[in-house]
Coordinates of C-alpha atoms (C1' of nucleotides) in Angstrom, one line a residue:
Chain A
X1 CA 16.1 6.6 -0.1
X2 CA 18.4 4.9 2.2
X3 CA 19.9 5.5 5.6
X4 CA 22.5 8.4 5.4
X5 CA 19.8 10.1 2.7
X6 CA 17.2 9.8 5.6
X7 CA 19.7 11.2 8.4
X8 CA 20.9 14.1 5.7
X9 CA 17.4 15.2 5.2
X10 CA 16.4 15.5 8.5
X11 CA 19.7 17.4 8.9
X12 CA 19.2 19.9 6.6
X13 CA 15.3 20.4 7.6
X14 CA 17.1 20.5 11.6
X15 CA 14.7 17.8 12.9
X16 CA 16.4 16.1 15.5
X17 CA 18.2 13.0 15.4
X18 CA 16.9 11.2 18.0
X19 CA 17.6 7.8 19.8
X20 CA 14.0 6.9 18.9
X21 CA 13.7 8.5 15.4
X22 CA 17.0 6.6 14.2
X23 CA 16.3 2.9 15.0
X24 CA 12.7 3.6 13.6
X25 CA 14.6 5.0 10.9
X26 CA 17.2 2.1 10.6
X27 CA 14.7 -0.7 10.4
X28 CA 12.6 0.8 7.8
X29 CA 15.5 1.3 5.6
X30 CA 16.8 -2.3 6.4
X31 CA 13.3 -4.0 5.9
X32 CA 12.7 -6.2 2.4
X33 CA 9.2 -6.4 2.5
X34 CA 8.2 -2.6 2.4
X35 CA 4.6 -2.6 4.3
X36 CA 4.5 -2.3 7.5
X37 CA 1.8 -1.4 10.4
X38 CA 2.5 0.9 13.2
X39 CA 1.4 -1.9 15.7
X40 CA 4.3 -3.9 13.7
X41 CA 7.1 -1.9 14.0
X42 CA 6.1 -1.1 17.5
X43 CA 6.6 -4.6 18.6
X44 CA 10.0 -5.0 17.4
X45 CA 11.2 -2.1 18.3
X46 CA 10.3 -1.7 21.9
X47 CA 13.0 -4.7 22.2
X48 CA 15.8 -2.1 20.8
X49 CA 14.0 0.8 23.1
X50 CA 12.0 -0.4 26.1
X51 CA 10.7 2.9 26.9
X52 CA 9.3 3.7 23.1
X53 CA 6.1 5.1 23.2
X54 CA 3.0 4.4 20.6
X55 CA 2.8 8.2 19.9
X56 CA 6.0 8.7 19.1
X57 CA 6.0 6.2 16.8
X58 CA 3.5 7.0 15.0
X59 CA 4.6 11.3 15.2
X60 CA 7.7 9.6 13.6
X61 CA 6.2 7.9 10.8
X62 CA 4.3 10.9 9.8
X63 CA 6.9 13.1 9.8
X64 CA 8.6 10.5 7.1
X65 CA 5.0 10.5 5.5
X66 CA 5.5 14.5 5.1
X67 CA 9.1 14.1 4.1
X68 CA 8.1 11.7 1.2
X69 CA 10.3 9.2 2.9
X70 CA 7.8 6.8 3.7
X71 CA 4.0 6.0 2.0
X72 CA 0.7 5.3 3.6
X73 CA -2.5 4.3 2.9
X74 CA -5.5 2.5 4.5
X75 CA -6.2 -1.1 4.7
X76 CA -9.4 -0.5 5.9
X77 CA -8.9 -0.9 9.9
X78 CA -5.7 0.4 10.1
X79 CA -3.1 2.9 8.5
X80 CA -0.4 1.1 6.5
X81 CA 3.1 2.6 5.9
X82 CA 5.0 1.8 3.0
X83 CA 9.1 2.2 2.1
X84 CA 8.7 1.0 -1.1
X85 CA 9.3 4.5 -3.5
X86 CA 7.9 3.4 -6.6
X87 CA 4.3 4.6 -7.2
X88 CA 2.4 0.7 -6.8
X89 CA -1.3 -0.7 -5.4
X90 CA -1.8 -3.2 -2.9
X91 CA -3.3 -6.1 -2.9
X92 CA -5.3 -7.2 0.0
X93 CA -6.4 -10.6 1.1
X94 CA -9.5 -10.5 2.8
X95 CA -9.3 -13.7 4.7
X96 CA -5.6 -13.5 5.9
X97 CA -4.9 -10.2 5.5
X98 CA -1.8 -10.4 3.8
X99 CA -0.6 -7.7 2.1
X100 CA 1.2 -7.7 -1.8
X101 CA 2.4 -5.0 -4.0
X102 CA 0.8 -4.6 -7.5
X103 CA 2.2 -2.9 -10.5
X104 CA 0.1 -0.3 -11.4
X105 CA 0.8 -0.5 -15.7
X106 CA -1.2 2.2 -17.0
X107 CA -3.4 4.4 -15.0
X108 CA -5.8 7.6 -16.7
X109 CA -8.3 9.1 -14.3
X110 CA -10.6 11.8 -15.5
X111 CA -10.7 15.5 -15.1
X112 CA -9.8 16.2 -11.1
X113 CA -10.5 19.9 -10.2
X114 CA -7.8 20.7 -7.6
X115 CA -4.5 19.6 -6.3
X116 CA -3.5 15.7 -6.5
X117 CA -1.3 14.6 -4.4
X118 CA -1.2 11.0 -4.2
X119 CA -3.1 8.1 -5.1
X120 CA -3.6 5.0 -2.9
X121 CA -4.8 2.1 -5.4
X122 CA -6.1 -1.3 -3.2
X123 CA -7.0 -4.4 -4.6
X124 CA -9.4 -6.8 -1.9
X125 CA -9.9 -10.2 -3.1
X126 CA -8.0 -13.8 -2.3
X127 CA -4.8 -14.6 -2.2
X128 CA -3.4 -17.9 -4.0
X129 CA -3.0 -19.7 -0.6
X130 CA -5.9 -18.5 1.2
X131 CA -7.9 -19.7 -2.1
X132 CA -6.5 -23.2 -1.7
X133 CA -7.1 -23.5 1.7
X134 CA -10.9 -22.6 1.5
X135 CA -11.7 -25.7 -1.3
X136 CA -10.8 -28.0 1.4
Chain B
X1 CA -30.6 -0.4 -8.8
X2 CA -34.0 0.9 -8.0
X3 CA -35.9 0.9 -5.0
X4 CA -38.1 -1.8 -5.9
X5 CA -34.6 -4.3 -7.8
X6 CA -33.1 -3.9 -4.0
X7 CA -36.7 -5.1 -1.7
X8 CA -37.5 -7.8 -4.7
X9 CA -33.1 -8.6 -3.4
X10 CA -34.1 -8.8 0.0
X11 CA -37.2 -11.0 -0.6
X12 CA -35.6 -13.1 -2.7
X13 CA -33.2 -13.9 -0.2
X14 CA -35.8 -14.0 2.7
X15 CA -34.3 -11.2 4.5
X16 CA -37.2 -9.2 6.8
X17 CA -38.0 -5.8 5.5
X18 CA -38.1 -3.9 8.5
X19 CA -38.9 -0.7 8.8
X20 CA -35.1 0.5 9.3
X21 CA -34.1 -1.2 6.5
X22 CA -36.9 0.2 4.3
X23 CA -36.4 3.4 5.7
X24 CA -32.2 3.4 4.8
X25 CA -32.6 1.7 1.3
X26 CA -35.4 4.3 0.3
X27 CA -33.1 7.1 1.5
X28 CA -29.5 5.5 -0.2
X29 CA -31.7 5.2 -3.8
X30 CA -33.3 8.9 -3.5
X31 CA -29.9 10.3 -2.7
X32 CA -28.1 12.6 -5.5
X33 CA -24.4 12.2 -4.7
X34 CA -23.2 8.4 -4.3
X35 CA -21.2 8.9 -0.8
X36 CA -22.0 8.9 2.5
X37 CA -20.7 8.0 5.7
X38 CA -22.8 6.0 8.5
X39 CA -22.7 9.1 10.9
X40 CA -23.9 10.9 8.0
X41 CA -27.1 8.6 7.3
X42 CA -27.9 8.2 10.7
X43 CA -28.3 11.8 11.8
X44 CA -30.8 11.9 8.9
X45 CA -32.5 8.5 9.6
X46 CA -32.7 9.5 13.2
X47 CA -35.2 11.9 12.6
X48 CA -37.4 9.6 11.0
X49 CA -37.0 6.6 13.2
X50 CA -36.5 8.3 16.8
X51 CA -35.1 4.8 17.9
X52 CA -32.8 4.3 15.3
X53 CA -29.6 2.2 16.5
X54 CA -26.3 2.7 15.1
X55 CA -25.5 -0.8 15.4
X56 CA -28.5 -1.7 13.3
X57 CA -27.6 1.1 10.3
X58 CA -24.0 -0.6 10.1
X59 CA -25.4 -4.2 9.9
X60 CA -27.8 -3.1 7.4
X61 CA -24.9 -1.0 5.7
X62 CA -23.2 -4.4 5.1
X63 CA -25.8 -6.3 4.4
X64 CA -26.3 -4.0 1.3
X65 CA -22.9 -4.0 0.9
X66 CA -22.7 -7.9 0.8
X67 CA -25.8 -7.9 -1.9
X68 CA -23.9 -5.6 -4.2
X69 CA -26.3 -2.4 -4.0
X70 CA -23.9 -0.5 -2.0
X71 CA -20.2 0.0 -2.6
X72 CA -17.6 0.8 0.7
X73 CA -13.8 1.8 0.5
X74 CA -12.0 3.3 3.4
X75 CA -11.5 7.5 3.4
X76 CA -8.5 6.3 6.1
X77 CA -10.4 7.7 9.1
X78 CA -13.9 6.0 8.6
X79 CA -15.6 3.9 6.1
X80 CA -17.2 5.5 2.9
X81 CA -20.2 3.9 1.5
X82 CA -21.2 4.6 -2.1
X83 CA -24.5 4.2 -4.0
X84 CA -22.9 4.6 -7.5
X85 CA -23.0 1.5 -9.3
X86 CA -20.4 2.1 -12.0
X87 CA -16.8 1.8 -10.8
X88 CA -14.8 4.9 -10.3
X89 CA -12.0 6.5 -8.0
X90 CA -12.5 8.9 -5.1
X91 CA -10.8 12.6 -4.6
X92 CA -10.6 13.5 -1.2
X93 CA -9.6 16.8 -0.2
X94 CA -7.6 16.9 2.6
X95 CA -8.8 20.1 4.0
X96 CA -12.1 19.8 4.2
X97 CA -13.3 16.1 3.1
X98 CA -15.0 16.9 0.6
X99 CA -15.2 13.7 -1.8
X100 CA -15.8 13.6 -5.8
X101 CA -16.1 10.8 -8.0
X102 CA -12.7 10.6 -10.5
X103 CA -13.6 8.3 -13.8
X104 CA -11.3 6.0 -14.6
X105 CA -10.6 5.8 -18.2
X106 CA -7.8 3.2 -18.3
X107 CA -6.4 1.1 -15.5
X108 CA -4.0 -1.8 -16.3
X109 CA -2.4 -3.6 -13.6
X110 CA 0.4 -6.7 -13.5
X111 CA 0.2 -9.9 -12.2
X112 CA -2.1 -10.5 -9.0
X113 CA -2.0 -14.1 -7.4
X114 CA -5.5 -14.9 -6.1
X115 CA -9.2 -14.0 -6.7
X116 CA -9.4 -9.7 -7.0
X117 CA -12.8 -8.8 -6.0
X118 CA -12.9 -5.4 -5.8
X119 CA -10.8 -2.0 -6.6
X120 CA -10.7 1.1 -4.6
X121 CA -9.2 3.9 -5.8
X122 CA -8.3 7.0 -4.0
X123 CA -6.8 10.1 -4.8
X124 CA -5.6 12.3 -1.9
X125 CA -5.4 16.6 -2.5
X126 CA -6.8 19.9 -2.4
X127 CA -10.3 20.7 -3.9
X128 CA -10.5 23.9 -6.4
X129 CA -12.3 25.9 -3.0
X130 CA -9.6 25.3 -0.1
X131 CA -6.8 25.6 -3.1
X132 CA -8.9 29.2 -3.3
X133 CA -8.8 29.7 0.7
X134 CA -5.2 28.7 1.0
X135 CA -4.3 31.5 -1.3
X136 CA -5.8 34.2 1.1
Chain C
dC1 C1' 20.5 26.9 27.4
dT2 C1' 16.2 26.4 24.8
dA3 C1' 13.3 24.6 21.6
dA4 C1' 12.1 20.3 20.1
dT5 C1' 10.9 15.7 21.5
dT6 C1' 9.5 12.0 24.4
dG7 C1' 6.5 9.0 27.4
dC8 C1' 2.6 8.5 29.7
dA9 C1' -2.1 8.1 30.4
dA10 C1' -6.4 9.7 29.3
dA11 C1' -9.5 11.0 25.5
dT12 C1' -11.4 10.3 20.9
dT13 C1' -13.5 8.1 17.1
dG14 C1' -15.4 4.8 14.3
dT15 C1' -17.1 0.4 14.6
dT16 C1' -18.4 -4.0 16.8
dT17 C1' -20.5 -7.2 20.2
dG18 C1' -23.5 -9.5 23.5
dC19 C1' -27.9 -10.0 24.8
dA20 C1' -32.7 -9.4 26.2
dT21 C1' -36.7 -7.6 23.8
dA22 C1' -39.4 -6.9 19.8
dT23 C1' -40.7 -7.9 15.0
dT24 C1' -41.5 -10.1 10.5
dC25 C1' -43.1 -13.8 7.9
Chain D
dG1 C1' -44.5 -19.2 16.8
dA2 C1' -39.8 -19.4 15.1
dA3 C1' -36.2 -17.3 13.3
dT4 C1' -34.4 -12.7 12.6
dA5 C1' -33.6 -8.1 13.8
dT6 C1' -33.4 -4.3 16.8
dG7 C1' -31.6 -1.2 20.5
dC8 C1' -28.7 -0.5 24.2
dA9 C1' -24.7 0.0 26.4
dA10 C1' -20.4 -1.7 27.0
dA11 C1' -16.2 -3.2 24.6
dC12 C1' -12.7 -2.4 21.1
dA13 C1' -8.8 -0.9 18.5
dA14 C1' -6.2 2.4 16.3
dT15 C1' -5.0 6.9 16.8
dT16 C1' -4.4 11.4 18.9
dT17 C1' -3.8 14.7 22.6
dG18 C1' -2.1 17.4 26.6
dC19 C1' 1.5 18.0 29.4
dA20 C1' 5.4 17.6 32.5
dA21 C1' 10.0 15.7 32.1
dT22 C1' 14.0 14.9 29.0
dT23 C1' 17.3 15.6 25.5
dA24 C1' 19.7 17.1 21.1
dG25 C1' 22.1 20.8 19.1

DNA sequence: CTAATTGCAAATTGTTTGCATATTC
DNA sequence: GAATATGCAAACAATTTGCAATTAG
């Protein structure tokens, strides 16, 4: 979804267009990498809006959670959001941290009594560089 | 594993079997269902060991976790441990908490970078009872 | 105008840490 | 007895909440 899909949708659901909402708004659709942590976005955002607070941040990000703008899932410590649409895992690094989408090719779960929603697919392990660092 | 697999673990590795550490492995491999959480474990293991810290139940928690005899993944609000050996999802209903064991039949990913170590899999929903509830 | 939204600061929750005391081997 | 573990209480970090002041429609 990109900007002006964003704004129409909070339109026609008559959420208000904030000053807030839009530049949290704008720099999630601009972003490449899609994963992002609320502690993230706060930083560089409080530069555009001084007075931004933490909790309305993150009332913003859930309400793009519920509107299926925006994905999250847990890293373990902390929530991570995600703008990247297509259904994907994550790949975790343990030692740095960082953060890599994975393809999910072929997925078949068993029987599930109840409503699925969604599925949050994480991958821990080591990434390439961390890997080569530790055989120094 | 068995009761007597995870102490012979511990020995092995000259790690003391204290009496909180007996007391939480004999409980985790008597336990029916797989998952529980450290608040969970504790209120039980209180009862037994008046003096029980939570600080202790955690370190042991990972410690099992580290050997392999316990599993952990992240229910995004606190951390899940699991005694079921064989690898499988999570479903975790939204409403209540309630979490079930999903097989995984088939599960194909693409390319990951780095050393994968471990996969967790949840599925986020409504179980069959608060799908029931809702409807009233 | 008025209902929704914000910012603040305090409260929560799960987990971790530092350290003196106690316990296993 | 030496090295490890424990319990406690304080520290943490990421959210969340309550509420009065502000703002979009």
């Amino acid at each position: 979804m990109n900007l002006e899909e964003i704004v129409e949708q909070l339109k026609t659901k008559k959420i208000k267009l904030t000053t807030q909402r839009m530049e949290i708004i704008k720099f999630i659709s601009g972003m490449k990498k899609g994963h992002f942590e609320a502690k993230e976005l706060f930083a560089v955002l409080s530069k555009k809006i001084p007075s931004l607070s933490i909790a309305t941040l993150y009332s913003t990000l859930y309400l793009l959670v519920d509107l299926g703008v925006i994905y999250s899932f847990s890293d373990g410590q902390r929530t991570v959001f995600d703008f990247n649409p297509v259904p994907h895992g994550h790949f975790i690094c343990k030692i740095c941290g960082r953060i890599e989408d994975v393809e999910i090719k072929k997925l078949e779960l068993g029987e599930i009594k109840g409503k699925r929603e969604k599925i949050e697919l994480v991958i821990r392990g080591v990434c390439e560089d961390c890997l080569k660092r530790v055989k120094d």
